[in-house]
Short mmCIF file of C-alpha atoms in Angstrom, two decimals:
data_model
loop_
_atom_site.label_atom_id
_atom_site.label_comp_id
_atom_site.label_asym_id
_atom_site.label_seq_id
_atom_site.Cartn_x
_atom_site.Cartn_y
_atom_site.Cartn_z
CA MET A 14 -261.90 -148.92 175.52
CA THR A 15 -262.49 -150.66 178.74
CA ALA A 16 -259.82 -151.51 181.27
CA ASP A 17 -260.51 -155.16 180.75
CA MET A 18 -259.89 -155.11 177.00
CA ASP A 19 -256.89 -152.89 177.33
CA ARG A 20 -255.50 -155.75 179.61
CA ALA A 21 -256.54 -158.48 177.30
CA ALA A 22 -255.00 -156.45 174.33
CA ARG A 23 -251.77 -156.31 176.33
CA LEU A 24 -251.55 -159.96 177.15
CA ALA A 25 -252.69 -160.82 173.29
CA LEU A 26 -249.51 -158.68 172.22
CA ALA A 27 -247.05 -160.16 174.75
CA HIS A 28 -248.25 -163.65 173.29
CA LEU A 29 -247.57 -162.50 169.62
CA VAL A 30 -244.25 -160.47 170.10
CA GLU A 31 -241.18 -161.51 172.05
CA PRO A 32 -240.42 -159.08 174.93
CA GLY A 33 -238.77 -155.93 174.56
CA SER A 34 -239.66 -154.84 171.04
CA ARG A 35 -238.97 -151.21 170.53
CA GLU A 36 -241.20 -151.08 167.28
CA LEU A 37 -244.10 -152.39 169.37
CA GLY A 38 -243.54 -150.37 172.35
CA LEU A 39 -243.53 -147.01 170.65
CA LEU A 40 -246.53 -148.11 168.99
CA VAL A 41 -248.75 -148.98 172.36
CA ARG A 42 -247.53 -145.75 173.80
CA ARG A 43 -248.60 -143.70 170.67
CA VAL A 44 -251.71 -145.46 169.61
CA GLY A 45 -252.95 -147.60 172.92
CA ALA A 46 -252.85 -151.65 173.16
CA LEU A 47 -255.81 -152.25 171.17
CA GLU A 48 -255.10 -150.12 168.48
CA ALA A 49 -251.71 -151.24 168.23
CA LEU A 50 -253.02 -154.84 168.26
CA VAL A 51 -255.28 -153.89 165.15
CA MET A 52 -252.22 -152.46 163.41
CA VAL A 53 -249.95 -155.48 163.85
CA LEU A 54 -252.61 -158.13 163.23
CA HIS A 55 -253.20 -156.54 159.77
CA GLY A 56 -249.87 -155.63 159.08
CA VAL A 57 -250.62 -151.75 158.85
CA ALA A 58 -247.95 -149.16 159.57
CA VAL A 59 -245.52 -151.78 161.01
CA THR A 60 -242.40 -153.37 159.33
CA GLY A 61 -242.48 -156.85 157.44
CA ALA A 62 -240.58 -158.75 160.41
CA LEU A 63 -243.00 -157.59 162.92
CA ALA A 64 -246.24 -158.32 160.84
CA GLY A 65 -244.60 -161.76 159.97
CA ALA A 66 -243.80 -162.83 163.29
CA VAL A 67 -247.29 -162.07 164.61
CA GLN A 68 -248.97 -163.93 161.92
CA ALA A 69 -246.70 -167.00 162.58
CA ARG A 70 -247.68 -166.98 166.20
CA LEU A 71 -251.49 -166.46 165.06
CA THR A 72 -251.01 -169.71 163.10
CA ALA A 73 -249.27 -171.31 165.76
CA ALA A 74 -251.91 -170.35 168.27
CA GLY A 75 -254.76 -171.97 165.53
CA LEU A 76 -256.03 -168.59 164.81
CA ALA A 77 -256.83 -167.71 161.23
CA ALA A 78 -255.22 -164.50 160.01
CA ALA A 79 -257.48 -161.63 159.10
CA GLY A 80 -255.22 -160.52 156.18
CA PRO A 81 -256.84 -157.73 154.54
CA GLY A 82 -254.39 -155.01 155.12
CA THR A 83 -250.62 -154.98 154.63
CA ALA A 84 -247.83 -152.83 155.37
CA ALA A 85 -247.36 -151.81 151.79
CA ASP A 86 -251.21 -150.63 151.59
CA GLY A 87 -250.10 -147.46 153.67
CA LEU A 88 -253.51 -147.70 155.19
CA GLY A 89 -254.30 -145.99 158.67
CA VAL A 90 -256.14 -147.61 161.24
CA ALA A 91 -259.47 -145.61 160.07
CA GLY A 92 -258.91 -146.89 156.56
CA LEU A 93 -258.58 -150.49 157.61
CA ALA A 94 -261.81 -150.48 159.36
CA GLU A 95 -263.53 -148.73 156.30
CA ARG A 96 -262.13 -151.51 154.09
CA THR A 97 -262.93 -154.63 156.75
CA GLY A 98 -266.04 -153.02 158.27
CA SER A 99 -264.74 -153.69 161.82
CA ALA A 100 -260.96 -153.85 162.33
CA ASP A 101 -261.50 -153.53 165.99
CA ALA A 102 -263.92 -156.82 166.18
CA TRP A 103 -261.21 -159.05 164.73
CA ALA A 104 -258.42 -157.64 167.55
CA GLN A 105 -260.87 -158.00 170.05
CA ARG A 106 -261.72 -161.58 169.25
CA VAL A 107 -258.05 -162.32 169.04
CA ALA A 108 -257.24 -160.51 172.34
CA ARG A 109 -260.04 -161.94 174.30
CA THR A 110 -258.97 -165.57 172.86
CA LEU A 111 -255.40 -165.39 173.89
CA ALA A 112 -256.01 -163.18 177.05
CA ASP A 113 -258.19 -166.06 178.24
CA ALA A 114 -256.06 -168.83 177.51
CA MET A 115 -253.06 -167.12 179.33
CA THR A 116 -255.14 -166.56 182.22
CA GLU A 117 -256.15 -169.99 182.28
CA ARG A 118 -252.68 -171.22 181.84
CA ALA A 119 -251.56 -169.05 184.78
CA GLU A 120 -254.41 -170.70 186.91
CA GLN A 121 -252.88 -173.98 186.23
CA LEU A 122 -249.54 -173.00 186.90
CA GLY A 123 -250.18 -171.37 190.31
CA ALA A 124 -248.84 -167.97 188.54
CA ARG A 125 -250.33 -164.65 188.04
CA ILE A 126 -250.07 -162.30 185.09
CA VAL A 127 -249.56 -158.50 185.78
CA THR A 128 -249.34 -155.46 183.11
CA ALA A 129 -248.86 -151.86 183.28
CA ALA A 130 -252.69 -151.42 184.14
CA ASP A 131 -252.02 -153.36 187.60
CA ASP A 132 -251.23 -151.90 190.83
CA GLU A 133 -248.57 -154.75 191.03
CA TRP A 134 -246.84 -153.07 188.14
CA PRO A 135 -243.74 -151.72 189.05
CA ARG A 136 -243.47 -148.20 187.73
CA SER A 137 -239.60 -148.41 187.57
CA LEU A 138 -239.91 -150.68 184.45
CA ASP A 139 -240.79 -147.91 182.43
CA ASP A 140 -237.11 -146.61 182.78
CA LEU A 141 -236.20 -149.20 180.39
CA THR A 142 -237.44 -147.16 177.52
CA ARG A 143 -234.77 -144.51 178.61
CA VAL A 144 -231.71 -147.02 177.57
CA SER A 145 -232.85 -147.97 174.08
CA HIS A 146 -230.89 -146.93 171.05
CA GLU A 147 -231.87 -146.75 167.67
CA GLY A 148 -229.89 -148.94 164.95
CA ALA A 149 -229.77 -152.48 163.79
CA ASP A 150 -228.25 -153.82 167.16
CA ALA A 151 -231.24 -155.40 168.62
CA LEU A 152 -229.34 -155.86 172.17
CA ARG A 153 -229.32 -151.89 172.36
CA ARG A 154 -232.61 -151.38 170.80
CA ASP A 155 -235.19 -153.65 171.96
CA THR A 156 -234.99 -152.84 175.69
CA ASP A 157 -238.72 -151.58 175.92
CA PRO A 158 -240.38 -152.86 179.15
CA PRO A 159 -242.56 -156.05 178.76
CA LEU A 160 -246.12 -155.97 178.06
CA CYS A 161 -246.91 -158.16 180.71
CA LEU A 162 -244.97 -160.42 183.67
CA TRP A 163 -245.49 -163.70 184.75
CA LEU A 164 -245.15 -164.38 188.80
CA ARG A 165 -245.16 -167.10 191.14
CA GLY A 166 -244.78 -166.16 194.71
CA PRO A 167 -246.92 -164.25 197.84
CA VAL A 168 -245.17 -161.26 198.01
CA ARG A 169 -246.44 -158.10 195.86
CA LEU A 170 -243.81 -157.34 193.08
CA GLU A 171 -244.05 -153.55 193.31
CA GLN A 172 -243.79 -153.33 197.18
CA THR A 173 -240.77 -156.00 197.00
CA LEU A 174 -238.80 -153.96 194.49
CA GLU A 175 -239.44 -150.60 196.53
CA ARG A 176 -236.25 -151.14 198.51
CA SER A 177 -234.20 -153.78 196.31
CA VAL A 178 -230.57 -154.51 195.32
CA SER A 179 -229.55 -156.53 192.34
CA ILE A 180 -226.49 -159.09 193.03
CA VAL A 181 -225.61 -161.05 189.74
CA GLY A 182 -222.30 -162.14 188.51
CA ALA A 183 -220.50 -165.16 186.91
CA ARG A 184 -221.59 -168.57 187.10
CA ALA A 185 -217.81 -170.20 187.20
CA MET A 186 -217.42 -168.09 190.46
CA THR A 187 -214.17 -168.34 192.74
CA GLY A 188 -214.34 -169.45 196.42
CA TYR A 189 -214.07 -165.53 197.37
CA GLY A 190 -216.84 -164.62 195.12
CA GLN A 191 -219.05 -167.22 196.54
CA TYR A 192 -218.34 -165.57 200.21
CA VAL A 193 -218.81 -162.22 198.99
CA ALA A 194 -222.31 -162.73 197.30
CA SER A 195 -223.59 -164.72 200.10
CA GLU A 196 -222.65 -162.14 202.81
CA LEU A 197 -223.66 -159.12 200.92
CA ALA A 198 -227.02 -160.79 200.26
CA PHE A 199 -227.61 -162.19 203.74
CA GLY A 200 -226.69 -158.56 205.15
CA LEU A 201 -229.13 -156.71 202.69
CA ALA A 202 -231.92 -158.89 203.20
CA GLU A 203 -231.48 -158.89 206.88
CA ARG A 204 -231.71 -155.16 206.52
CA GLY A 205 -235.30 -155.10 204.87
CA TRP A 206 -233.81 -155.09 201.34
CA THR A 207 -235.08 -157.47 198.60
CA VAL A 208 -232.10 -159.13 196.74
CA VAL A 209 -232.81 -159.40 193.35
CA SER A 210 -230.74 -161.61 190.71
CA GLY A 211 -231.20 -163.93 187.85
CA GLY A 212 -231.69 -167.69 188.04
CA ALA A 213 -228.09 -169.25 186.99
CA LEU A 214 -225.54 -170.89 188.97
CA GLY A 215 -222.93 -169.18 190.44
CA VAL A 216 -223.25 -165.73 192.15
CA ASP A 217 -227.04 -165.65 190.95
CA VAL A 218 -228.42 -168.71 193.12
CA THR A 219 -225.75 -167.93 195.91
CA ALA A 220 -227.14 -164.48 196.32
CA HIS A 221 -230.62 -165.72 196.71
CA ARG A 222 -229.37 -168.49 199.47
CA GLY A 223 -227.90 -165.63 201.39
CA ALA A 224 -231.20 -163.60 201.34
CA LEU A 225 -233.11 -166.82 202.18
CA ALA A 226 -230.92 -167.73 205.17
CA ALA A 227 -231.31 -164.16 206.49
CA GLY A 228 -235.10 -164.61 206.34
CA GLY A 229 -235.53 -161.92 203.99
CA VAL A 230 -237.17 -161.66 200.62
CA THR A 231 -235.44 -162.63 197.13
CA CYS A 232 -236.86 -162.18 193.77
CA ALA A 233 -235.54 -164.49 190.54
CA VAL A 234 -235.72 -163.27 187.31
CA LEU A 235 -235.75 -165.98 184.97
CA ALA A 236 -234.47 -166.12 181.07
CA CYS A 237 -237.31 -168.90 180.43
CA GLY A 238 -241.25 -169.46 180.84
CA ILE A 239 -242.48 -169.86 184.58
CA ASP A 240 -243.19 -173.35 183.82
CA GLN A 241 -239.61 -174.21 183.44
CA VAL A 242 -237.11 -175.27 185.77
CA TYR A 243 -233.78 -173.98 184.34
CA PRO A 244 -231.10 -174.96 185.52
CA VAL A 245 -232.55 -178.10 187.37
CA SER A 246 -229.84 -177.85 190.03
CA ASN A 247 -231.60 -174.89 191.14
CA SER A 248 -234.97 -176.10 191.60
CA ALA A 249 -235.08 -176.29 195.35
CA VAL A 250 -233.94 -172.76 195.55
CA PHE A 251 -236.89 -171.72 193.13
CA GLU A 252 -239.41 -173.88 195.17
CA ARG A 253 -238.24 -171.81 197.89
CA ILE A 254 -238.72 -168.60 196.28
CA THR A 255 -241.81 -169.38 195.52
CA GLU A 256 -243.12 -169.79 199.04
CA GLU A 257 -241.21 -167.06 200.51
CA GLY A 258 -240.42 -164.64 197.72
CA VAL A 259 -241.16 -164.15 193.87
CA LEU A 260 -240.42 -165.61 190.44
CA LEU A 261 -240.72 -163.53 187.59
CA THR A 262 -240.30 -163.77 183.92
CA GLU A 263 -241.20 -161.70 180.77
CA TRP A 264 -241.39 -164.85 178.73
CA PRO A 265 -244.54 -167.00 178.24
CA PRO A 266 -244.89 -170.49 179.89
CA GLY A 267 -243.26 -173.26 177.51
CA THR A 268 -240.11 -170.88 176.43
CA ARG A 269 -236.76 -172.46 176.96
CA PRO A 270 -233.68 -170.47 177.61
CA HIS A 271 -232.06 -169.32 174.28
CA LYS A 272 -229.39 -166.92 173.07
CA THR A 273 -230.51 -163.58 172.48
CA ARG A 274 -231.64 -163.07 168.76
CA SER A 275 -229.79 -160.26 166.95
#
């Protein structure tokens, strides 16, 4: 498999499955991105919930489901290929179609997409697999690294995060909390540390403002698509970050903030 096809398969999987899926992450690490795409497209050796979610998103994307395999068939990828003639061909078509659409959308937004195959990928993200716990609780289970990240901003992500500190806190902060968050972010940025926070009101946006005031680099991790401005009151700060730091998200464009699904 070429590097381009591996990247395309990762982008397609990121489009078809919500970020963090432990089941998908284990599958990708075991068989690779393209083989994992083959299996989820045909519902082979994956849970019904994962297969159903993939089929729903395929339909929404206007791609007809291949549908010859099911999770109940008990087929391996080799058996699936024997029955269909070319399981890989279908997966490759889906991968290229979705990856091309995602790349075009990124260009329209002035964004870029990075995957684990890219030099800009922060290797520390791999540590997210260490905090996953088996069980029914999705919050504790589905902590896998995203298959891709959407970025806006001039700085390279892996270099930005080499020396970084996260400052997060309440939306409804006190005056003292505002003072501490601002001073801490300013001092860290002044000393060459990147400040990382979310995009929420309160401590998050105060930390970004403090880092920007010091002339430093700040990284905002969004809970929505890269094309969404949420909350709207932080739009001016987000715009400055795209000029001097980096906005990033694991969610595809169009995704609105929502409560975590269990």
